[in-house]
């Protein structure tokens, strides 16, 4: 949905833009071209590995990359002595480079240590979370963030397994998930049940929904100049609900996308991971 995103960002030379989830810099590269050398681009990411990739596409004068959550945009602007920004883009979730990273266990198909933190300097890895969490709390995480039907059985198996040995790798976790789901259900399932479990645990250890909710409440709105635009791509119904509800505050936002923009069937065919993506845009009043 690159075209739709760029259309809603409504870029022109000289604008100041924050890409709050710069990732490998795909969107930022296009933004950089559109705002020209006199425009300012600020790229944020919680993951230092992604910033190293972004550097290859976005560099030079008026281009700034920082390891920070978009929730901290205010302090980064202060450091750079930038008063406000004209546009903010958030492209939430995980990048394909993180999925392919064999060190942090984002993908169930690669055997790796179970970490899944975007920023490994702080917080708790999935291994540590699974070592201490109560069965009921894990059940809640798998239900809320993964919509996992067998959340109760998986949570029970996790607690049983850690009683004999820690759950340290993606393979350990896949074995636990597999043992909790009836073979018939596994055979009939369109996607691997581990997909939902991994997604739920990643959202939990990175506290992703709280970052989004808190940022929408204050920082993103404060950072934008009046008339500035915020464009958000979500991949999960919980994220989209948070964005939709926040944009309903009519004294703060003027909604540009009455209905969220979704990818065309052709785009989903080429890039199946885009199937749950939704784009919303609002203007600061
Ligand atoms: C889907 S990727 C972005 C891809 C990017 N738009 C591109 O074109 O390459 C999502 C990125 O957001 C980052 N991320 C997730 N939560 C974040 C947060 N709260 N603040 C900053 N970055 C975050 C992830 O580390 C990941 O690199």
Coordinates of C-alpha atoms and ligand atoms in Angstrom, one line a residue:
X1 CA 0.0 0.0 0.0
X2 CA 3.0 2.3 -0.6
X3 CA 1.0 4.4 -3.1
X4 CA -1.9 4.9 -0.7
X5 CA 0.4 5.7 2.2
X6 CA 2.3 8.3 0.2
X7 CA -0.9 9.8 -1.1
X8 CA -2.2 10.3 2.5
X9 CA 1.1 11.7 3.7
X10 CA 0.7 14.4 1.0
X11 CA 4.4 15.2 0.9
X12 CA 6.1 18.1 -0.7
X13 CA 9.7 19.6 -0.7
X14 CA 10.8 21.2 2.5
X15 CA 8.5 19.3 5.0
X16 CA 9.6 17.9 8.3
X17 CA 8.6 14.3 8.6
X18 CA 9.0 11.6 11.3
X19 CA 9.0 8.0 10.2
X20 CA 8.3 6.6 13.7
X21 CA 8.9 2.9 12.7
X22 CA 11.7 3.4 10.1
X23 CA 12.5 -0.3 9.8
X24 CA 14.8 -1.0 6.9
X25 CA 14.0 2.4 5.5
X26 CA 11.7 1.5 2.6
X27 CA 9.1 4.1 3.3
X28 CA 11.7 6.6 4.5
X29 CA 13.6 6.4 1.2
X30 CA 10.5 7.5 -0.7
X31 CA 9.7 10.2 1.9
X32 CA 13.3 11.4 1.6
X33 CA 13.0 11.8 -2.2
X34 CA 9.7 13.6 -1.9
X35 CA 10.8 16.2 0.8
X36 CA 14.1 16.9 -1.0
X37 CA 17.3 18.1 0.6
X38 CA 15.7 21.0 2.4
X39 CA 13.2 18.8 4.1
X40 CA 14.0 17.1 7.4
X41 CA 13.5 13.4 8.0
X42 CA 13.6 11.8 11.4
X43 CA 13.6 8.0 11.5
X44 CA 12.9 6.2 14.8
X45 CA 13.0 2.5 15.6
X46 CA 13.3 0.5 18.9
X47 CA 15.6 -2.0 17.1
X48 CA 19.2 -1.0 16.5
X49 CA 19.6 -3.8 13.9
X50 CA 16.8 -2.0 11.8
X51 CA 18.6 1.4 12.2
X52 CA 21.7 -0.1 10.7
X53 CA 19.7 -1.3 7.7
X54 CA 17.9 2.0 7.4
X55 CA 21.3 3.9 7.4
X56 CA 22.0 2.3 4.0
X57 CA 18.9 4.0 2.5
X58 CA 18.6 7.2 4.5
X59 CA 21.6 9.3 5.2
X60 CA 23.0 12.8 4.8
X61 CA 22.2 16.3 5.9
X62 CA 18.8 16.8 7.5
X63 CA 18.4 13.0 7.9
X64 CA 18.4 11.8 11.5
X65 CA 18.1 8.2 12.7
X66 CA 17.6 7.4 16.4
X67 CA 17.0 4.3 18.5
X68 CA 13.8 5.2 20.3
X69 CA 10.1 4.3 20.5
X70 CA 7.8 6.7 18.6
X71 CA 6.3 7.2 22.1
X72 CA 9.5 9.2 22.8
X73 CA 9.3 11.5 19.8
X74 CA 9.0 14.6 22.0
X75 CA 12.4 14.1 23.6
X76 CA 14.1 13.3 20.3
X77 CA 12.7 16.5 18.8
X78 CA 13.9 18.4 21.8
X79 CA 17.4 16.9 21.4
X80 CA 17.4 17.9 17.7
X81 CA 15.9 21.3 18.4
X82 CA 13.1 20.7 16.1
X83 CA 9.9 22.4 17.2
X84 CA 7.3 20.2 15.4
X85 CA 6.8 17.9 12.5
X86 CA 4.4 18.2 9.5
X87 CA 3.9 14.4 9.0
X88 CA 4.2 11.3 11.1
X89 CA 4.1 7.7 9.7
X90 CA 3.8 4.6 11.8
X91 CA 4.0 1.2 10.1
X92 CA 3.4 -1.1 13.1
X93 CA 4.5 -4.6 13.8
X94 CA 7.4 -6.6 12.6
X95 CA 9.7 -6.3 9.5
X96 CA 10.7 -9.2 7.3
X97 CA 14.3 -8.6 8.4
X98 CA 13.4 -9.2 12.0
X99 CA 11.5 -12.4 11.0
X100 CA 14.6 -13.6 9.3
X101 CA 16.9 -12.8 12.2
X102 CA 18.2 -16.1 13.6
X103 CA 19.2 -14.6 17.0
X104 CA 16.0 -13.4 18.5
X105 CA 13.3 -16.0 17.7
X106 CA 10.7 -13.9 16.0
X107 CA 9.9 -16.7 13.6
X108 CA 8.8 -20.2 14.7
X109 CA 10.3 -21.7 11.6
X110 CA 13.9 -20.8 12.6
X111 CA 15.4 -22.5 15.6
X112 CA 16.7 -19.6 17.8
X113 CA 16.8 -18.4 21.4
X114 CA 13.3 -17.1 22.4
X115 CA 13.8 -13.4 22.9
X116 CA 11.6 -11.3 20.6
X117 CA 12.4 -8.0 22.2
X118 CA 12.8 -5.1 19.7
X119 CA 15.1 -3.4 22.1
X120 CA 17.3 -5.9 23.8
X121 CA 18.8 -3.3 26.2
X122 CA 15.9 -3.5 28.5
X123 CA 12.7 -5.4 29.3
X124 CA 12.1 -9.1 29.5
X125 CA 12.7 -11.8 26.9
X126 CA 10.0 -14.4 26.0
X127 CA 12.0 -17.1 27.8
X128 CA 12.0 -15.1 31.0
X129 CA 8.3 -14.2 30.6
X130 CA 7.4 -17.9 30.2
X131 CA 9.5 -18.8 33.2
X132 CA 7.5 -16.7 35.6
X133 CA 4.1 -15.9 34.2
X134 CA 0.9 -17.4 35.8
X135 CA -1.2 -19.8 33.8
X136 CA -4.2 -17.5 33.8
X137 CA -2.1 -14.4 32.7
X138 CA -0.6 -16.4 29.8
X139 CA -4.1 -17.6 28.8
X140 CA -5.2 -14.0 28.7
X141 CA -2.2 -12.9 26.6
X142 CA -2.8 -15.7 24.1
X143 CA -6.5 -15.0 23.9
X144 CA -6.3 -11.2 23.7
X145 CA -3.2 -10.7 21.4
X146 CA -3.3 -14.0 19.5
X147 CA -7.1 -14.8 19.4
X148 CA -5.9 -18.4 20.2
X149 CA -8.7 -20.8 20.7
X150 CA -6.5 -23.3 22.6
X151 CA -5.0 -20.6 24.9
X152 CA -6.0 -22.4 28.1
X153 CA -4.4 -25.7 27.0
X154 CA -1.2 -24.1 25.7
X155 CA -0.9 -22.1 29.0
X156 CA -1.3 -25.3 31.0
X157 CA 1.4 -27.1 28.9
X158 CA 3.8 -24.2 29.3
X159 CA 3.5 -24.4 33.1
X160 CA 3.9 -28.2 33.1
X161 CA 6.9 -28.1 30.8
X162 CA 8.8 -25.4 32.7
X163 CA 8.4 -27.6 35.8
X164 CA 10.9 -30.0 34.3
X165 CA 12.9 -27.8 31.9
X166 CA 13.0 -24.2 30.8
X167 CA 11.4 -23.1 27.5
X168 CA 14.5 -21.5 25.8
X169 CA 14.2 -21.8 22.1
X170 CA 11.6 -21.4 19.3
X171 CA 11.7 -25.2 18.9
X172 CA 10.9 -25.7 22.6
X173 CA 7.9 -23.4 22.3
X174 CA 6.7 -25.0 19.1
X175 CA 6.7 -28.4 20.8
X176 CA 4.7 -27.2 23.7
X177 CA 2.1 -25.6 21.3
X178 CA 1.9 -28.7 19.2
X179 CA 1.3 -30.9 22.3
X180 CA -1.6 -28.7 23.4
X181 CA -3.5 -28.7 20.2
X182 CA -5.4 -31.8 19.0
X183 CA -3.8 -33.4 15.9
X184 CA -7.0 -33.2 13.9
X185 CA -7.3 -29.4 14.5
X186 CA -3.6 -28.9 13.6
X187 CA -4.1 -30.8 10.3
X188 CA -7.2 -28.7 9.4
X189 CA -5.7 -25.4 10.4
X190 CA -4.9 -23.0 7.5
X191 CA -2.0 -21.4 9.4
X192 CA 0.4 -22.9 11.9
X193 CA -1.0 -22.4 15.4
X194 CA 2.4 -21.3 16.5
X195 CA 1.9 -18.1 14.3
X196 CA -0.7 -16.8 16.7
X197 CA 1.2 -17.8 19.9
X198 CA 4.4 -16.1 18.6
X199 CA 2.5 -13.0 17.6
X200 CA 0.8 -12.8 21.1
X201 CA 4.1 -13.2 23.0
X202 CA 5.9 -10.6 20.8
X203 CA 3.1 -8.0 21.4
X204 CA 3.4 -8.8 25.2
X205 CA 7.1 -8.6 25.7
X206 CA 7.3 -5.4 23.7
X207 CA 4.2 -3.9 25.3
X208 CA 3.2 -2.8 21.8
X209 CA -0.3 -1.8 22.5
X210 CA 0.6 0.4 25.4
X211 CA 3.2 2.2 23.3
X212 CA 0.6 2.9 20.7
X213 CA -2.1 4.0 23.1
X214 CA 0.1 6.3 25.1
X215 CA 1.7 7.8 22.1
X216 CA -1.7 8.6 20.5
X217 CA -2.9 10.2 23.8
X218 CA -0.1 12.7 24.0
X219 CA 3.3 12.6 22.2
X220 CA 2.2 12.2 18.6
X221 CA -0.4 14.9 18.8
X222 CA 1.9 17.2 20.6
X223 CA 4.7 16.7 18.1
X224 CA 2.6 17.5 15.0
X225 CA 2.2 21.1 13.8
X226 CA -1.5 22.2 13.4
X227 CA -2.8 20.7 10.1
X228 CA 0.0 18.1 10.3
X229 CA -0.9 14.5 9.2
X230 CA -0.6 11.2 11.0
X231 CA -0.7 8.0 8.9
X232 CA -0.8 4.7 10.6
X233 CA -0.6 1.2 9.1
X234 CA -1.8 -1.5 11.5
X235 CA -1.7 -5.3 11.2
X236 CA -3.9 -6.4 14.1
X237 CA -7.5 -5.6 14.9
X238 CA -6.5 -4.5 18.5
X239 CA -4.1 -2.0 17.0
X240 CA -6.7 -0.7 14.6
X241 CA -9.3 -0.3 17.3
X242 CA -6.9 1.8 19.3
X243 CA -6.2 4.1 16.3
X244 CA -9.9 4.3 15.3
X245 CA -11.0 5.2 18.9
X246 CA -8.2 7.8 19.3
X247 CA -9.1 9.5 16.0
X248 CA -12.7 9.8 17.2
X249 CA -11.6 12.6 19.5
X250 CA -13.0 15.3 17.3
X251 CA -11.5 18.2 19.2
X252 CA -8.0 16.9 18.4
X253 CA -8.2 15.1 15.1
X254 CA -9.9 15.5 11.7
X255 CA -10.2 12.1 10.2
X256 CA -9.0 11.9 6.5
X257 CA -9.9 8.2 6.0
X258 CA -13.5 7.7 7.0
X259 CA -13.0 4.0 6.3
X260 CA -9.6 2.3 6.7
X261 CA -7.7 1.6 3.4
X262 CA -7.0 -2.1 2.8
X263 CA -4.7 -3.8 0.3
X264 CA -6.0 -4.8 -3.1
X265 CA -6.4 -8.6 -3.8
X266 CA -3.4 -8.2 -6.3
X267 CA -1.2 -6.8 -3.5
X268 CA -2.2 -9.6 -1.1
X269 CA -1.3 -12.2 -3.8
X270 CA 2.2 -10.7 -4.2
X271 CA 2.7 -10.0 -0.5
X272 CA 0.5 -12.3 1.6
X273 CA 1.7 -10.7 4.9
X274 CA -0.1 -7.5 3.8
X275 CA -3.5 -9.2 4.0
X276 CA -4.4 -7.8 7.5
X277 CA -2.9 -4.3 6.9
X278 CA -5.1 -1.3 7.3
X279 CA -4.2 2.4 6.8
X280 CA -5.8 5.3 8.6
X281 CA -5.0 9.0 8.4
X282 CA -5.9 12.0 10.5
X283 CA -5.0 15.7 10.6
X284 CA -4.2 17.5 13.8
X285 CA -6.8 20.3 14.4
Ligands
LIG1 C1 6.8 -3.2 9.5 S1 8.3 -2.6 10.1 C2 8.5 -1.1 9.3 C3 9.0 -1.2 7.9 C4 9.4 0.2 7.3 N1 8.2 1.0 7.1 C5 10.1 0.0 5.9 O1 9.6 0.5 4.9 O2 11.1 -0.7 5.9 C6 8.0 -2.2 11.7 C7 9.2 -1.6 12.5 O3 8.7 -0.9 13.6 C8 9.6 -1.1 14.7 N2 8.8 -0.8 15.9 C9 7.9 -1.5 16.5 N3 7.4 -0.8 17.6 C10 8.0 0.4 17.6 C11 7.9 1.5 18.5 N4 7.1 1.6 19.5 N5 8.7 2.6 18.2 C12 9.6 2.5 17.2 N6 9.7 1.5 16.4 C13 8.9 0.4 16.6 C14 10.1 -2.5 14.6 O4 11.3 -2.7 15.2 C15 10.2 -2.6 13.0 O5 11.5 -2.3 12.6

